[in-house]
Amino acid sequence: MARTSPREAQRDPAALDALIVQRLLGWLAAHRSAWNSQPTSFTVNLSIATLEDERFVQKIAAALNAHGIAADTLGFEIAEALCTQRRAQVERFITQCDKLGAWVVIEDFSFDSQVLPLLRSKAVRLLKIDPKLTSSALKDKFSQALVVAAVQARR
């Protein structure tokens, strides 16, 4: 995690996201032997501000090329709430990631009907199911069915 003060992160979360990716790629380039011997990938959580930056993926592509790192090494985590609140920006971002070869994780996935069409993208590789669903799935048949349906929908 990039070191920054909480005040700086509140002022410009997109800059913090960019700094985190920059530092991650720098570390990956400097320590290839630690991760390059077997398939490895890393994810970075994204803020709303980053999703609104139409050039963010282009900047990532340039950084990946500069460091000689394959795009599929890097994934981006987007909260399901952002997928519904900033639908157009998330769709654009996922499309750009698909073209680049990077991938996306939807976190706190709760089977929201507005988010389901995003699962069609090849860039969406993982779903982090909302802990409320998984914890209640142990006792509740409906929650169990939702978890199974989420897994099946992603396949």
PDB file of C-alpha atoms in Angstrom:
ATOM      1  CA  MET A   1       0.000   0.000   0.000  1.00  0.00           C
ATOM      2  CA  ALA A   2       1.340   3.400  -0.915  1.00  0.00           C
ATOM      3  CA  ARG A   3       2.113   5.590   2.074  1.00  0.00           C
ATOM      4  CA  THR A   4       0.037   8.735   2.190  1.00  0.00           C
ATOM      5  CA  SER A   5      -1.798  10.716   4.777  1.00  0.00           C
ATOM      6  CA  PRO A   6      -5.563  10.232   5.195  1.00  0.00           C
ATOM      7  CA  ARG A   7      -6.027  13.891   4.282  1.00  0.00           C
ATOM      8  CA  GLU A   8      -4.239  13.388   0.937  1.00  0.00           C
ATOM      9  CA  ALA A   9      -6.351  10.310   0.150  1.00  0.00           C
ATOM     10  CA  GLN A  10      -9.552  12.242   0.833  1.00  0.00           C
ATOM     11  CA  ARG A  11      -8.425  15.101  -1.406  1.00  0.00           C
ATOM     12  CA  ASP A  12      -7.544  13.037  -4.459  1.00  0.00           C
ATOM     13  CA  PRO A  13      -8.443   9.331  -4.342  1.00  0.00           C
ATOM     14  CA  ALA A  14      -7.659   8.931  -8.059  1.00  0.00           C
ATOM     15  CA  ALA A  15      -4.102  10.112  -7.445  1.00  0.00           C
ATOM     16  CA  LEU A  16      -3.802   7.615  -4.597  1.00  0.00           C
ATOM     17  CA  ASP A  17      -5.046   4.782  -6.858  1.00  0.00           C
ATOM     18  CA  ALA A  18      -2.521   5.803  -9.533  1.00  0.00           C
ATOM     19  CA  LEU A  19       0.269   5.929  -6.931  1.00  0.00           C
ATOM     20  CA  ILE A  20      -0.623   2.475  -5.641  1.00  0.00           C
ATOM     21  CA  VAL A  21      -0.550   1.013  -9.157  1.00  0.00           C
ATOM     22  CA  GLN A  22       2.696   2.825  -9.944  1.00  0.00           C
ATOM     23  CA  ARG A  23       4.368   1.466  -6.805  1.00  0.00           C
ATOM     24  CA  LEU A  24       3.000  -2.031  -7.367  1.00  0.00           C
ATOM     25  CA  LEU A  25       4.307  -2.122 -10.940  1.00  0.00           C
ATOM     26  CA  GLY A  26       7.661  -0.741  -9.798  1.00  0.00           C
ATOM     27  CA  TRP A  27       7.922  -3.460  -7.167  1.00  0.00           C
ATOM     28  CA  LEU A  28       6.883  -6.153  -9.639  1.00  0.00           C
ATOM     29  CA  ALA A  29       9.507  -4.987 -12.139  1.00  0.00           C
ATOM     30  CA  ALA A  30      12.213  -4.944  -9.457  1.00  0.00           C
ATOM     31  CA  HIS A  31      11.305  -8.343  -7.972  1.00  0.00           C
ATOM     32  CA  ARG A  32      10.409 -10.540 -10.947  1.00  0.00           C
ATOM     33  CA  SER A  33      12.004 -13.619  -9.412  1.00  0.00           C
ATOM     34  CA  ALA A  34       9.642 -13.401  -6.427  1.00  0.00           C
ATOM     35  CA  TRP A  35       6.497 -13.703  -8.525  1.00  0.00           C
ATOM     36  CA  ASN A  36       7.313 -14.571 -12.137  1.00  0.00           C
ATOM     37  CA  SER A  37       8.087 -18.291 -11.697  1.00  0.00           C
ATOM     38  CA  GLN A  38       4.405 -19.249 -11.535  1.00  0.00           C
ATOM     39  CA  PRO A  39       1.130 -17.631 -12.624  1.00  0.00           C
ATOM     40  CA  THR A  40       0.586 -14.705 -10.288  1.00  0.00           C
ATOM     41  CA  SER A  41      -1.767 -11.753 -10.289  1.00  0.00           C
ATOM     42  CA  PHE A  42      -2.433  -8.723  -8.144  1.00  0.00           C
ATOM     43  CA  THR A  43      -5.503  -6.570  -7.609  1.00  0.00           C
ATOM     44  CA  VAL A  44      -6.009  -2.927  -6.708  1.00  0.00           C
ATOM     45  CA  ASN A  45      -9.227  -1.465  -5.296  1.00  0.00           C
ATOM     46  CA  LEU A  46     -10.491   1.519  -7.253  1.00  0.00           C
ATOM     47  CA  SER A  47     -12.272   4.685  -6.183  1.00  0.00           C
ATOM     48  CA  ILE A  48     -15.128   6.451  -7.955  1.00  0.00           C
ATOM     49  CA  ALA A  49     -12.706   9.173  -9.016  1.00  0.00           C
ATOM     50  CA  THR A  50     -10.504   6.652 -10.824  1.00  0.00           C
ATOM     51  CA  LEU A  51     -13.474   5.139 -12.632  1.00  0.00           C
ATOM     52  CA  GLU A  52     -14.375   8.620 -13.838  1.00  0.00           C
ATOM     53  CA  ASP A  53     -10.892   9.134 -15.320  1.00  0.00           C
ATOM     54  CA  GLU A  54     -11.315   8.046 -18.940  1.00  0.00           C
ATOM     55  CA  ARG A  55      -7.536   7.905 -19.438  1.00  0.00           C
ATOM     56  CA  PHE A  56      -6.679   5.769 -16.389  1.00  0.00           C
ATOM     57  CA  VAL A  57      -6.495   2.501 -18.356  1.00  0.00           C
ATOM     58  CA  GLN A  58      -4.323   4.168 -21.028  1.00  0.00           C
ATOM     59  CA  LYS A  59      -1.920   5.280 -18.281  1.00  0.00           C
ATOM     60  CA  ILE A  60      -1.890   1.729 -16.886  1.00  0.00           C
ATOM     61  CA  ALA A  61      -1.181   0.317 -20.358  1.00  0.00           C
ATOM     62  CA  ALA A  62       1.794   2.659 -20.740  1.00  0.00           C
ATOM     63  CA  ALA A  63       3.114   1.731 -17.282  1.00  0.00           C
ATOM     64  CA  LEU A  64       2.727  -2.001 -17.979  1.00  0.00           C
ATOM     65  CA  ASN A  65       4.639  -1.595 -21.255  1.00  0.00           C
ATOM     66  CA  ALA A  66       7.344   0.503 -19.590  1.00  0.00           C
ATOM     67  CA  HIS A  67       7.898  -2.172 -16.936  1.00  0.00           C
ATOM     68  CA  GLY A  68       7.507  -5.136 -19.307  1.00  0.00           C
ATOM     69  CA  ILE A  69       4.656  -6.640 -17.283  1.00  0.00           C
ATOM     70  CA  ALA A  70       1.789  -8.552 -18.881  1.00  0.00           C
ATOM     71  CA  ALA A  71      -1.610  -6.884 -18.497  1.00  0.00           C
ATOM     72  CA  ASP A  72      -3.222 -10.049 -17.116  1.00  0.00           C
ATOM     73  CA  THR A  73      -0.979  -9.730 -14.068  1.00  0.00           C
ATOM     74  CA  LEU A  74      -3.111  -6.815 -12.895  1.00  0.00           C
ATOM     75  CA  GLY A  75      -6.746  -6.780 -11.810  1.00  0.00           C
ATOM     76  CA  PHE A  76      -8.970  -4.056 -10.439  1.00  0.00           C
ATOM     77  CA  GLU A  77     -11.563  -4.423  -7.697  1.00  0.00           C
ATOM     78  CA  ILE A  78     -14.801  -2.480  -8.028  1.00  0.00           C
ATOM     79  CA  ALA A  79     -17.473  -2.514  -5.346  1.00  0.00           C
ATOM     80  CA  GLU A  80     -20.907  -3.587  -6.527  1.00  0.00           C
ATOM     81  CA  ALA A  81     -22.305  -0.294  -5.219  1.00  0.00           C
ATOM     82  CA  LEU A  82     -20.081   1.584  -7.680  1.00  0.00           C
ATOM     83  CA  CYS A  83     -21.317  -0.667 -10.476  1.00  0.00           C
ATOM     84  CA  THR A  84     -24.848   0.577  -9.838  1.00  0.00           C
ATOM     85  CA  GLN A  85     -24.034   4.198  -8.928  1.00  0.00           C
ATOM     86  CA  ARG A  86     -21.612   4.825 -11.813  1.00  0.00           C
ATOM     87  CA  ARG A  87     -22.847   2.304 -14.340  1.00  0.00           C
ATOM     88  CA  ALA A  88     -21.613   4.077 -17.498  1.00  0.00           C
ATOM     89  CA  GLN A  89     -18.134   4.648 -16.089  1.00  0.00           C
ATOM     90  CA  VAL A  90     -17.866   1.053 -14.863  1.00  0.00           C
ATOM     91  CA  GLU A  91     -18.974  -0.335 -18.242  1.00  0.00           C
ATOM     92  CA  ARG A  92     -16.424   1.854 -20.037  1.00  0.00           C
ATOM     93  CA  PHE A  93     -13.695   0.810 -17.596  1.00  0.00           C
ATOM     94  CA  ILE A  94     -14.495  -2.896 -17.953  1.00  0.00           C
ATOM     95  CA  THR A  95     -14.471  -2.593 -21.755  1.00  0.00           C
ATOM     96  CA  GLN A  96     -11.089  -0.850 -21.616  1.00  0.00           C
ATOM     97  CA  CYS A  97      -9.716  -3.533 -19.295  1.00  0.00           C
ATOM     98  CA  ASP A  98     -10.960  -6.234 -21.656  1.00  0.00           C
ATOM     99  CA  LYS A  99      -9.144  -4.601 -24.588  1.00  0.00           C
ATOM    100  CA  LEU A 100      -5.975  -4.182 -22.529  1.00  0.00           C
ATOM    101  CA  GLY A 101      -6.018  -7.701 -21.111  1.00  0.00           C
ATOM    102  CA  ALA A 102      -6.373  -6.612 -17.484  1.00  0.00           C
ATOM    103  CA  TRP A 103      -9.238  -7.993 -15.438  1.00  0.00           C
ATOM    104  CA  VAL A 104     -11.885  -6.934 -12.951  1.00  0.00           C
ATOM    105  CA  VAL A 105     -13.238  -8.221  -9.644  1.00  0.00           C
ATOM    106  CA  ILE A 106     -16.682  -7.182  -8.473  1.00  0.00           C
ATOM    107  CA  GLU A 107     -16.645  -7.111  -4.699  1.00  0.00           C
ATOM    108  CA  ASP A 108     -19.562  -7.306  -2.278  1.00  0.00           C
ATOM    109  CA  PHE A 109     -21.541  -8.959  -5.065  1.00  0.00           C
ATOM    110  CA  SER A 110     -25.137  -9.462  -3.953  1.00  0.00           C
ATOM    111  CA  PHE A 111     -26.788 -10.474  -7.207  1.00  0.00           C
ATOM    112  CA  ASP A 112     -28.094  -6.963  -7.928  1.00  0.00           C
ATOM    113  CA  SER A 113     -29.993  -7.180 -11.210  1.00  0.00           C
ATOM    114  CA  GLN A 114     -28.295  -4.005 -12.486  1.00  0.00           C
ATOM    115  CA  VAL A 115     -24.884  -5.652 -12.157  1.00  0.00           C
ATOM    116  CA  LEU A 116     -25.700  -9.009 -13.764  1.00  0.00           C
ATOM    117  CA  PRO A 117     -25.135  -7.840 -17.381  1.00  0.00           C
ATOM    118  CA  LEU A 118     -21.542  -6.915 -16.456  1.00  0.00           C
ATOM    119  CA  LEU A 119     -20.834 -10.612 -15.902  1.00  0.00           C
ATOM    120  CA  ARG A 120     -20.914 -11.123 -19.687  1.00  0.00           C
ATOM    121  CA  SER A 121     -17.567  -9.380 -20.047  1.00  0.00           C
ATOM    122  CA  LYS A 122     -14.496 -11.582 -20.274  1.00  0.00           C
ATOM    123  CA  ALA A 123     -12.699  -8.975 -18.165  1.00  0.00           C
ATOM    124  CA  VAL A 124     -14.864  -9.780 -15.119  1.00  0.00           C
ATOM    125  CA  ARG A 125     -13.000 -12.784 -13.747  1.00  0.00           C
ATOM    126  CA  LEU A 126     -13.933 -12.874 -10.093  1.00  0.00           C
ATOM    127  CA  LEU A 127     -16.839 -12.123  -7.827  1.00  0.00           C
ATOM    128  CA  LYS A 128     -16.339 -11.504  -4.139  1.00  0.00           C
ATOM    129  CA  ILE A 129     -19.725 -12.462  -2.808  1.00  0.00           C
ATOM    130  CA  ASP A 130     -21.195 -10.176  -0.159  1.00  0.00           C
ATOM    131  CA  PRO A 131     -20.348 -11.638   3.282  1.00  0.00           C
ATOM    132  CA  LYS A 132     -23.966 -11.141   4.357  1.00  0.00           C
ATOM    133  CA  LEU A 133     -25.022 -13.700   1.736  1.00  0.00           C
ATOM    134  CA  THR A 134     -22.316 -16.229   2.473  1.00  0.00           C
ATOM    135  CA  SER A 135     -22.701 -16.095   6.239  1.00  0.00           C
ATOM    136  CA  SER A 136     -26.479 -16.435   6.074  1.00  0.00           C
ATOM    137  CA  ALA A 137     -26.166 -19.212   3.467  1.00  0.00           C
ATOM    138  CA  LEU A 138     -25.232 -21.573   6.272  1.00  0.00           C
ATOM    139  CA  LYS A 139     -28.721 -21.202   7.747  1.00  0.00           C
ATOM    140  CA  ASP A 140     -30.974 -19.849   5.022  1.00  0.00           C
ATOM    141  CA  LYS A 141     -31.923 -21.785   1.863  1.00  0.00           C
ATOM    142  CA  PHE A 142     -32.638 -18.613  -0.129  1.00  0.00           C
ATOM    143  CA  SER A 143     -29.185 -17.180   0.617  1.00  0.00           C
ATOM    144  CA  GLN A 144     -27.712 -20.563  -0.277  1.00  0.00           C
ATOM    145  CA  ALA A 145     -29.521 -20.455  -3.612  1.00  0.00           C
ATOM    146  CA  LEU A 146     -28.226 -16.930  -4.295  1.00  0.00           C
ATOM    147  CA  VAL A 147     -24.638 -17.967  -3.640  1.00  0.00           C
ATOM    148  CA  VAL A 148     -24.990 -20.990  -5.942  1.00  0.00           C
ATOM    149  CA  ALA A 149     -26.681 -18.831  -8.584  1.00  0.00           C
ATOM    150  CA  ALA A 150     -23.869 -16.259  -8.384  1.00  0.00           C
ATOM    151  CA  VAL A 151     -21.276 -18.963  -8.958  1.00  0.00           C
ATOM    152  CA  GLN A 152     -23.251 -20.431 -11.853  1.00  0.00           C
ATOM    153  CA  ALA A 153     -23.883 -16.989 -13.397  1.00  0.00           C
ATOM    154  CA  ARG A 154     -20.165 -16.211 -13.430  1.00  0.00           C
ATOM    155  CA  ARG A 155     -19.351 -19.503 -15.149  1.00  0.00           C
TER     156      ARG A 155
END
